[in-house]
Amino acid sequence: SSDVCSSDLAGLARCAVTASSFRNKGGSMKQILQAALIASILASSSAFAGTISFSTAALTGDIAPGADPGATFDAFSDTGVNESGTVSLRGYLSTTGFEDCDNGLWLGTPGSLELVACEGDEAPGTENGTTFIQPGGAGHSVTNDLGEIAFVSRLEGDEVSIFEDEGIWLGSPGDVQLLVREGDQAPGTDIGTEFIGISTPLVLNNLGDIAFDSGLSGPNVDLSNDKGIWLGNISQGVRLVAREGDPAPDTDAGIVFRELHFDNGRAINDRGEIAFLAKIEGPGVDYTNDTGLWIGDSDSLQLVVRAGDPVPNLPIGSNFETFSAPMLSAKGEIVFQSTVTGYASTWWLWKGTAGDFELAVRQGDQAPGTEQDVVFNSLDSDVLINANGELVFKAGLSGPGLD
């Protein structure tokens, strides 16, 4: 049968050898075999790092805790594990005789999973009779190291319209609270301007801060200012960080945000900072300098780097051109990839702070630990940075003897 596994060395290993789980995400048997290979590699490292033991968090056919009596798990998706070893998963239930709750979110340690939210449950913070539809569906959930989970869910009920049928909730099993809902007044905007079309992925830090972007509707809203980024928590509410049409900090007068791109789940840290990519428009802006990266919070944003800026330690005319979505460390260091004018089809990976960053690695560099002239030739987008500023990344290689 299918299972979800968790390692007792939190954060080191996770396996989800559930065929249905991979297929729900569009996966293939090749991906399943790769997952099994990763798990075997991690287990084999025990000769160097001590024994790694795995325990089963959930099995298909198991009774689903907190669901209707007798309901069992039928499949899993969107599994996760935090630094404390708390597992999160989305479970799909056997539906025979259980018409309301056939999918939901669970959180806990192996053997002690608890239901967070199930389809058909009353949605906290809403009108009586308003219930969840697919809570956390399609990867719309995230956990932090304190065992909190944030998720997006659609809603249904007699009083629910299409303009208020989605929201964000945060909490733990038995204590889930509504943070924001479509149709709510959007903080930092004119009276009558409301959230519509809350976007994912959500990001969540260990302070309980959630960052998200959303569309807007209401008076004086048009295509030039109908999207923003917000940051907040249950106790303090949410605050506007940036909105399309607003002045872009650290640029010339009249230059405003044209497009906001906040789509990286690691673009928040425990200092309450977020980082995002944006397009700008205004006087003197053209295709060579219309993109930048910003870092900050609801009180202060700072430009990190902008297309058209000169690249440190390269000849005059070598300027930043395009950027990847940024990542943040716990200490506020930002990591991003870029291309550079004059270096066609070459990627560069940078690390540092606003105004003080340096090249970490670039395409064509000698790959450490390999034979002479074996170099990096591609970089996976999934780059990680820890609190010490150390990077982990996956790269393709080229050179003598490689094919």
Tab-separated table of C-alpha atoms in Angstrom:
chain	number	residue	atom	x	y	z
A	1	SER	CA	0.000	0.000	0.000
A	2	SER	CA	0.951	3.668	-0.301
A	3	ASP	CA	2.511	5.562	2.549
A	4	VAL	CA	4.001	8.876	3.585
A	5	CYS	CA	7.315	8.588	5.433
A	6	SER	CA	9.059	10.966	7.789
A	7	SER	CA	12.637	10.851	9.034
A	8	ASP	CA	13.485	11.478	12.669
A	9	LEU	CA	16.290	13.753	11.446
A	10	ALA	CA	13.971	16.648	10.714
A	11	GLY	CA	14.554	18.428	7.440
A	12	LEU	CA	17.079	15.868	6.208
A	13	ALA	CA	14.816	13.425	4.486
A	14	ARG	CA	11.267	12.979	3.407
A	15	CYS	CA	9.757	10.356	1.172
A	16	ALA	CA	6.371	10.141	-0.417
A	17	VAL	CA	6.273	6.866	-2.262
A	18	THR	CA	2.615	7.219	-3.086
A	19	ALA	CA	1.954	6.588	-6.761
A	20	SER	CA	-1.368	8.390	-6.556
A	21	SER	CA	0.302	11.341	-4.839
A	22	PHE	CA	2.780	11.827	-7.669
A	23	ARG	CA	0.123	11.358	-10.312
A	24	ASN	CA	-2.113	13.912	-8.641
A	25	LYS	CA	0.713	16.359	-9.300
A	26	GLY	CA	1.212	15.204	-12.861
A	27	GLY	CA	4.156	13.012	-11.913
A	28	SER	CA	5.467	9.972	-13.697
A	29	MET	CA	6.859	6.587	-12.742
A	30	LYS	CA	10.292	8.057	-13.427
A	31	GLN	CA	9.693	10.627	-10.654
A	32	ILE	CA	8.585	7.853	-8.308
A	33	LEU	CA	11.764	5.914	-8.973
A	34	GLN	CA	13.788	9.074	-8.418
A	35	ALA	CA	12.134	9.598	-5.046
A	36	ALA	CA	12.950	6.035	-4.067
A	37	LEU	CA	16.536	6.589	-5.169
A	38	ILE	CA	16.826	9.748	-3.081
A	39	ALA	CA	15.488	7.926	-0.052
A	40	SER	CA	17.973	5.087	-0.519
A	41	ILE	CA	20.861	7.509	-0.885
A	42	LEU	CA	19.908	9.283	2.332
A	43	ALA	CA	19.548	6.013	4.160
A	44	SER	CA	22.947	4.841	2.908
A	45	SER	CA	24.530	7.922	4.469
A	46	SER	CA	23.990	6.355	7.870
A	47	ALA	CA	27.505	4.915	7.709
A	48	PHE	CA	28.748	8.495	7.933
A	49	ALA	CA	26.108	10.302	9.973
A	50	GLY	CA	24.529	7.746	12.238
A	51	THR	CA	21.525	5.604	11.599
A	52	ILE	CA	18.556	7.282	9.932
A	53	SER	CA	15.279	5.665	10.924
A	54	PHE	CA	12.033	6.241	9.074
A	55	SER	CA	8.547	6.050	10.521
A	56	THR	CA	5.236	5.961	8.705
A	57	ALA	CA	3.143	9.082	9.074
A	58	ALA	CA	0.090	7.720	7.252
A	59	LEU	CA	-0.975	4.707	5.210
A	60	THR	CA	-3.770	4.348	2.713
A	61	GLY	CA	-6.437	2.317	4.425
A	62	ASP	CA	-5.694	3.893	7.826
A	63	ILE	CA	-8.532	5.548	9.720
A	64	ALA	CA	-8.362	9.297	9.009
A	65	PRO	CA	-8.111	11.061	12.411
A	66	GLY	CA	-10.871	13.580	13.038
A	67	ALA	CA	-12.869	12.680	9.928
A	68	ASP	CA	-16.210	10.873	9.798
A	69	PRO	CA	-16.165	7.613	11.798
A	70	GLY	CA	-14.840	4.829	9.619
A	71	ALA	CA	-13.420	7.108	6.899
A	72	THR	CA	-9.994	5.965	5.690
A	73	PHE	CA	-7.169	7.500	3.703
A	74	ASP	CA	-7.329	6.663	0.001
A	75	ALA	CA	-4.458	8.815	-1.362
A	76	PHE	CA	-2.064	11.627	-0.408
A	77	SER	CA	-0.550	14.743	-1.947
A	78	ASP	CA	1.298	17.923	-0.952
A	79	THR	CA	3.322	16.351	1.834
A	80	GLY	CA	5.728	18.426	3.917
A	81	VAL	CA	7.900	18.309	7.024
A	82	ASN	CA	9.262	21.133	9.180
A	83	GLU	CA	12.482	21.428	11.178
A	84	SER	CA	10.807	19.884	14.223
A	85	GLY	CA	9.665	16.786	12.331
A	86	THR	CA	6.014	17.810	12.140
A	87	VAL	CA	4.431	16.364	9.011
A	88	SER	CA	1.743	18.038	6.928
A	89	LEU	CA	-0.231	16.287	4.237
A	90	ARG	CA	-3.341	16.548	2.166
A	91	GLY	CA	-5.418	13.397	2.394
A	92	TYR	CA	-8.110	12.041	0.101
A	93	LEU	CA	-10.636	9.792	1.805
A	94	SER	CA	-12.693	6.789	0.878
A	95	THR	CA	-15.990	8.348	-0.141
A	96	THR	CA	-18.440	5.487	0.327
A	97	GLY	CA	-20.990	6.738	2.845
A	98	PHE	CA	-19.059	9.971	3.498
A	99	GLU	CA	-20.472	12.691	1.291
A	100	ASP	CA	-19.126	15.777	3.088
A	101	CYS	CA	-15.518	15.225	4.077
A	102	ASP	CA	-13.680	13.479	1.259
A	103	ASN	CA	-10.452	15.527	1.426
A	104	GLY	CA	-8.616	17.642	3.974
A	105	LEU	CA	-5.406	18.752	5.680
A	106	TRP	CA	-3.642	16.895	8.493
A	107	LEU	CA	-0.731	17.986	10.672
A	108	GLY	CA	1.292	16.232	13.361
A	109	THR	CA	3.980	13.692	14.062
A	110	PRO	CA	3.947	10.096	12.810
A	111	GLY	CA	1.258	8.252	14.728
A	112	SER	CA	-0.279	11.493	16.034
A	113	LEU	CA	-1.782	13.234	13.028
A	114	GLU	CA	-4.623	15.670	13.714
A	115	LEU	CA	-7.194	17.074	11.317
A	116	VAL	CA	-6.745	20.761	10.511
A	117	ALA	CA	-9.616	21.258	8.066
A	118	CYS	CA	-11.851	18.989	6.037
A	119	GLU	CA	-14.092	19.733	3.091
A	120	GLY	CA	-17.574	20.403	4.413
A	121	ASP	CA	-16.358	21.716	7.777
A	122	GLU	CA	-17.691	25.065	8.977
A	123	ALA	CA	-15.092	27.693	7.997
A	124	PRO	CA	-14.004	29.706	11.072
A	125	GLY	CA	-14.636	33.443	10.858
A	126	THR	CA	-17.465	33.145	8.334
A	127	GLU	CA	-21.274	33.131	8.382
A	128	ASN	CA	-23.134	30.112	9.769
A	129	GLY	CA	-23.440	27.425	7.112
A	130	THR	CA	-20.318	28.525	5.202
A	131	THR	CA	-18.049	25.547	4.636
A	132	PHE	CA	-14.636	24.697	3.186
A	133	ILE	CA	-14.210	23.394	-0.361
A	134	GLN	CA	-10.836	21.690	-0.973
A	135	PRO	CA	-8.919	23.317	1.909
A	136	GLY	CA	-5.268	23.618	0.920
A	137	GLY	CA	-5.972	22.099	-2.482
A	138	ALA	CA	-3.410	22.187	-5.306
A	139	GLY	CA	-0.521	22.877	-2.961
A	140	HIS	CA	-2.163	25.903	-1.344
A	141	SER	CA	-0.831	25.243	2.160
A	142	VAL	CA	2.446	25.871	4.006
A	143	THR	CA	3.748	25.117	7.509
A	144	ASN	CA	6.339	26.726	9.758
A	145	ASP	CA	8.684	25.285	12.388
A	146	LEU	CA	6.237	26.096	15.214
A	147	GLY	CA	3.699	23.631	13.869
A	148	GLU	CA	1.382	26.270	12.414
A	149	ILE	CA	-0.211	25.807	9.017
A	150	ALA	CA	-1.548	28.428	6.622
A	151	PHE	CA	-3.832	27.483	3.775
A	152	VAL	CA	-6.145	28.851	1.122
A	153	SER	CA	-9.607	27.394	0.718
A	154	ARG	CA	-12.646	28.069	-1.381
A	155	LEU	CA	-16.009	28.459	0.331
A	156	GLU	CA	-19.609	27.562	-0.282
A	157	GLY	CA	-22.839	28.483	1.472
A	158	ASP	CA	-26.192	30.118	0.979
A	159	GLU	CA	-24.781	33.593	1.592
A	160	VAL	CA	-21.483	33.140	-0.299
A	161	SER	CA	-21.071	34.943	-3.629
A	162	ILE	CA	-18.337	34.439	-6.225
A	163	PHE	CA	-16.745	37.657	-4.969
A	164	GLU	CA	-16.139	36.326	-1.448
A	165	ASP	CA	-15.672	32.581	-1.902
A	166	GLU	CA	-11.987	32.290	-0.996
A	167	GLY	CA	-9.841	33.050	2.037
A	168	ILE	CA	-6.631	32.402	3.979
A	169	TRP	CA	-6.611	30.624	7.340
A	170	LEU	CA	-3.786	30.146	9.849
A	171	GLY	CA	-3.439	28.043	12.964
A	172	SER	CA	-3.065	24.530	14.258
A	173	PRO	CA	-5.421	21.580	14.700
A	174	GLY	CA	-8.421	22.757	16.706
A	175	ASP	CA	-7.418	26.433	16.505
A	176	VAL	CA	-7.686	27.693	12.922
A	177	GLN	CA	-8.499	31.378	12.359
A	178	LEU	CA	-9.418	33.410	9.312
A	179	LEU	CA	-6.746	35.925	8.288
A	180	VAL	CA	-8.299	37.476	5.191
A	181	ARG	CA	-11.142	36.772	2.772
A	182	GLU	CA	-12.157	37.898	-0.682
A	183	GLY	CA	-14.511	40.843	-0.333
A	184	ASP	CA	-12.680	42.214	2.721
A	185	GLN	CA	-11.504	45.810	2.676
A	186	ALA	CA	-7.878	45.716	1.459
A	187	PRO	CA	-5.653	47.490	4.021
A	188	GLY	CA	-3.672	50.431	2.655
A	189	THR	CA	-6.208	51.195	-0.084
A	190	ASP	CA	-9.182	53.513	-0.558
A	191	ILE	CA	-12.452	52.743	1.227
A	192	GLY	CA	-14.425	50.214	-0.808
A	193	THR	CA	-11.359	48.601	-2.381
A	194	GLU	CA	-11.604	44.863	-1.772
A	195	PHE	CA	-9.553	41.700	-2.165
A	196	ILE	CA	-10.427	39.556	-5.152
A	197	GLY	CA	-8.494	36.583	-6.524
A	198	ILE	CA	-6.071	35.732	-3.694
A	199	SER	CA	-2.938	34.239	-5.266
A	200	THR	CA	-0.667	31.414	-4.203
A	201	PRO	CA	1.809	30.179	-3.116
A	202	LEU	CA	1.508	31.573	0.386
A	203	VAL	CA	4.666	32.133	2.398
A	204	LEU	CA	4.818	31.754	6.185
A	205	ASN	CA	7.601	32.468	8.656
A	206	ASN	CA	8.183	31.357	12.247
A	207	LEU	CA	6.626	34.548	13.608
A	208	GLY	CA	3.287	33.542	12.130
A	209	ASP	CA	3.584	36.204	9.402
A	210	ILE	CA	1.934	35.339	6.092
A	211	ALA	CA	2.763	37.118	2.840
A	212	PHE	CA	0.508	36.873	-0.184
A	213	ASP	CA	-0.534	38.783	-3.265
A	214	SER	CA	-4.068	39.508	-4.373
A	215	GLY	CA	-6.083	41.259	-7.006
A	216	LEU	CA	-8.236	44.272	-6.161
A	217	SER	CA	-11.643	45.615	-7.144
A	218	GLY	CA	-13.416	48.815	-6.236
A	219	PRO	CA	-13.459	52.552	-6.896
A	220	ASN	CA	-10.449	53.992	-8.736
A	221	VAL	CA	-9.111	50.475	-9.452
A	222	ASP	CA	-8.004	49.775	-13.015
A	223	LEU	CA	-5.440	47.616	-14.806
A	224	SER	CA	-2.614	49.885	-13.611
A	225	ASN	CA	-3.209	49.340	-9.881
A	226	ASP	CA	-5.288	46.180	-9.444
A	227	LYS	CA	-2.724	43.992	-7.643
A	228	GLY	CA	-0.712	44.202	-4.439
A	229	ILE	CA	1.394	42.304	-1.884
A	230	TRP	CA	0.387	42.124	1.805
A	231	LEU	CA	2.126	40.896	4.942
A	232	GLY	CA	0.517	40.169	8.282
A	233	ASN	CA	-0.599	37.830	11.050
A	234	ILE	CA	-3.657	36.976	13.113
A	235	SER	CA	-2.926	39.345	16.014
A	236	GLN	CA	-1.944	42.443	14.024
A	237	GLY	CA	-3.870	41.967	10.792
A	238	VAL	CA	-2.402	42.486	7.335
A	239	ARG	CA	-0.509	45.483	5.976
A	240	LEU	CA	0.143	46.600	2.413
A	241	VAL	CA	3.755	46.145	1.293
A	242	ALA	CA	3.546	47.186	-2.370
A	243	ARG	CA	0.855	47.892	-4.961
A	244	GLU	CA	0.991	48.225	-8.695
A	245	GLY	CA	0.851	51.920	-9.559
A	246	ASP	CA	2.653	52.948	-6.352
A	247	PRO	CA	6.043	54.719	-6.525
A	248	ALA	CA	8.910	52.232	-6.748
A	249	PRO	CA	11.358	52.954	-3.891
A	250	ASP	CA	14.915	54.020	-4.771
A	251	THR	CA	13.985	55.019	-8.321
A	252	ASP	CA	13.474	58.426	-9.944
A	253	ALA	CA	10.339	60.486	-9.423
A	254	GLY	CA	7.404	59.294	-11.472
A	255	ILE	CA	8.546	55.665	-11.709
A	256	VAL	CA	5.938	53.212	-10.412
A	257	PHE	CA	5.436	49.483	-10.051
A	258	ARG	CA	3.855	48.066	-13.227
A	259	GLU	CA	3.818	44.329	-12.415
A	260	LEU	CA	4.471	42.599	-9.086
A	261	HIS	CA	5.779	39.022	-9.040
A	262	PHE	CA	5.639	37.328	-5.663
A	263	ASP	CA	5.744	33.622	-6.437
A	264	ASN	CA	8.582	32.095	-4.449
A	265	GLY	CA	7.805	30.207	-1.242
A	266	ARG	CA	11.187	31.085	0.306
A	267	ALA	CA	10.943	34.847	-0.153
A	268	ILE	CA	10.244	35.559	3.513
A	269	ASN	CA	12.375	35.314	6.648
A	270	ASP	CA	11.939	35.441	10.431
A	271	ARG	CA	12.823	39.143	10.526
A	272	GLY	CA	9.497	39.835	8.843
A	273	GLU	CA	11.150	40.771	5.542
A	274	ILE	CA	9.978	39.710	2.120
A	275	ALA	CA	11.636	39.934	-1.284
A	276	PHE	CA	9.981	40.202	-4.659
A	277	LEU	CA	10.570	40.813	-8.356
A	278	ALA	CA	8.777	43.689	-10.078
A	279	LYS	CA	8.452	45.465	-13.409
A	280	ILE	CA	8.397	49.265	-13.390
A	281	GLU	CA	7.385	52.056	-15.741
A	282	GLY	CA	7.835	55.797	-15.932
A	283	PRO	CA	10.270	58.479	-17.136
A	284	GLY	CA	13.506	57.026	-18.524
A	285	VAL	CA	12.322	53.407	-18.223
A	286	ASP	CA	12.654	51.069	-21.189
A	287	TYR	CA	13.157	47.328	-21.755
A	288	THR	CA	16.789	47.543	-20.595
A	289	ASN	CA	16.002	48.805	-17.076
A	290	ASP	CA	12.370	47.952	-16.329
A	291	THR	CA	12.924	45.115	-13.813
A	292	GLY	CA	14.201	45.062	-10.247
A	293	LEU	CA	14.337	43.192	-6.946
A	294	TRP	CA	13.093	44.777	-3.707
A	295	ILE	CA	13.413	43.694	-0.069
A	296	GLY	CA	11.697	45.004	3.056
A	297	ASP	CA	8.427	45.038	4.981
A	298	SER	CA	5.258	47.073	5.153
A	299	ASP	CA	7.142	50.060	6.610
A	300	SER	CA	10.212	50.180	4.398
A	301	LEU	CA	11.202	48.780	1.007
A	302	GLN	CA	14.684	48.936	-0.493
A	303	LEU	CA	15.833	48.318	-4.055
A	304	VAL	CA	18.428	45.532	-4.172
A	305	VAL	CA	19.325	45.590	-7.845
A	306	ARG	CA	17.804	46.806	-11.091
A	307	ALA	CA	18.198	45.782	-14.697
A	308	GLY	CA	20.688	48.129	-16.334
A	309	ASP	CA	22.824	48.454	-13.198
A	310	PRO	CA	26.531	47.781	-13.840
A	311	VAL	CA	27.742	44.350	-12.758
A	312	PRO	CA	30.548	44.518	-10.178
A	313	ASN	CA	34.054	43.617	-11.387
A	314	LEU	CA	33.127	43.305	-15.067
A	315	PRO	CA	33.997	45.579	-18.024
A	316	ILE	CA	31.989	48.754	-18.608
A	317	GLY	CA	28.787	47.888	-20.476
A	318	SER	CA	28.255	44.637	-18.582
A	319	ASN	CA	24.882	45.270	-16.953
A	320	PHE	CA	22.266	43.217	-15.165
A	321	GLU	CA	19.616	42.115	-17.631
A	322	THR	CA	17.009	39.658	-16.258
A	323	PHE	CA	16.404	38.137	-12.814
A	324	SER	CA	14.941	35.035	-11.237
A	325	ALA	CA	12.549	35.093	-8.281
A	326	PRO	CA	14.646	35.921	-5.180
A	327	MET	CA	15.193	33.917	-1.983
A	328	LEU	CA	15.934	35.188	1.525
A	329	SER	CA	18.040	33.907	4.410
A	330	ALA	CA	17.183	34.258	8.087
A	331	LYS	CA	19.723	37.094	8.320
A	332	GLY	CA	18.336	39.046	5.397
A	333	GLU	CA	20.738	37.914	2.689
A	334	ILE	CA	19.132	37.717	-0.729
A	335	VAL	CA	19.941	35.141	-3.407
A	336	PHE	CA	19.007	35.535	-7.050
A	337	GLN	CA	20.028	34.481	-10.533
A	338	SER	CA	20.595	36.908	-13.386
A	339	THR	CA	21.708	37.217	-16.949
A	340	VAL	CA	24.246	39.857	-17.959
A	341	THR	CA	24.457	41.883	-21.160
A	342	GLY	CA	27.256	40.702	-23.400
A	343	TYR	CA	27.228	37.192	-21.943
A	344	ALA	CA	24.553	35.430	-23.971
A	345	SER	CA	22.878	32.358	-22.453
A	346	THR	CA	25.025	32.535	-19.316
A	347	TRP	CA	23.538	32.411	-15.813
A	348	TRP	CA	25.040	34.087	-12.751
A	349	LEU	CA	24.120	33.360	-9.114
A	350	TRP	CA	24.449	36.236	-6.624
A	351	LYS	CA	24.269	36.513	-2.834
A	352	GLY	CA	24.338	39.438	-0.428
A	353	THR	CA	22.352	42.432	0.779
A	354	ALA	CA	21.040	45.541	-0.928
A	355	GLY	CA	24.040	47.423	-2.291
A	356	ASP	CA	26.492	44.767	-1.116
A	357	PHE	CA	26.210	41.479	-2.974
A	358	GLU	CA	28.745	39.298	-4.716
A	359	LEU	CA	28.933	36.566	-7.309
A	360	ALA	CA	28.580	33.092	-5.821
A	361	VAL	CA	28.941	31.033	-9.005
A	362	ARG	CA	28.381	31.377	-12.739
A	363	GLN	CA	27.997	29.180	-15.750
A	364	GLY	CA	31.407	28.054	-16.971
A	365	ASP	CA	33.065	28.008	-13.546
A	366	GLN	CA	35.149	24.956	-12.656
A	367	ALA	CA	32.927	22.614	-10.625
A	368	PRO	CA	34.697	21.889	-7.308
A	369	GLY	CA	35.470	18.253	-6.629
A	370	THR	CA	35.510	17.299	-10.306
A	371	GLU	CA	38.201	16.730	-12.941
A	372	GLN	CA	39.992	19.632	-14.594
A	373	ASP	CA	37.814	21.508	-17.124
A	374	VAL	CA	34.546	20.034	-15.841
A	375	VAL	CA	32.380	23.129	-15.487
A	376	PHE	CA	28.868	24.186	-14.513
A	377	ASN	CA	26.635	24.502	-17.569
A	378	SER	CA	23.124	24.738	-16.094
A	379	LEU	CA	21.571	25.668	-12.783
A	380	ASP	CA	18.361	24.376	-11.260
A	381	SER	CA	16.016	27.119	-10.049
A	382	ASP	CA	15.642	25.492	-6.622
A	383	VAL	CA	18.529	27.156	-4.741
A	384	LEU	CA	18.608	27.071	-0.923
A	385	ILE	CA	20.343	29.357	1.577
A	386	ASN	CA	20.687	28.771	5.327
A	387	ALA	CA	21.139	31.174	8.238
A	388	ASN	CA	24.929	31.034	7.800
A	389	GLY	CA	24.704	32.181	4.194
A	390	GLU	CA	25.675	28.773	2.806
A	391	LEU	CA	24.122	27.800	-0.523
A	392	VAL	CA	22.931	24.466	-1.847
A	393	PHE	CA	22.112	24.116	-5.525
A	394	LYS	CA	21.843	21.515	-8.246
A	395	ALA	CA	23.738	22.112	-11.483
A	396	GLY	CA	24.422	20.363	-14.742
A	397	LEU	CA	28.032	19.721	-15.769
A	398	SER	CA	29.946	19.612	-19.035
A	399	GLY	CA	33.516	18.745	-19.841
A	400	PRO	CA	35.906	15.976	-20.818
A	401	GLY	CA	34.437	12.499	-20.431
A	402	LEU	CA	30.887	13.704	-19.776
A	403	ASP	CA	27.942	13.021	-22.023
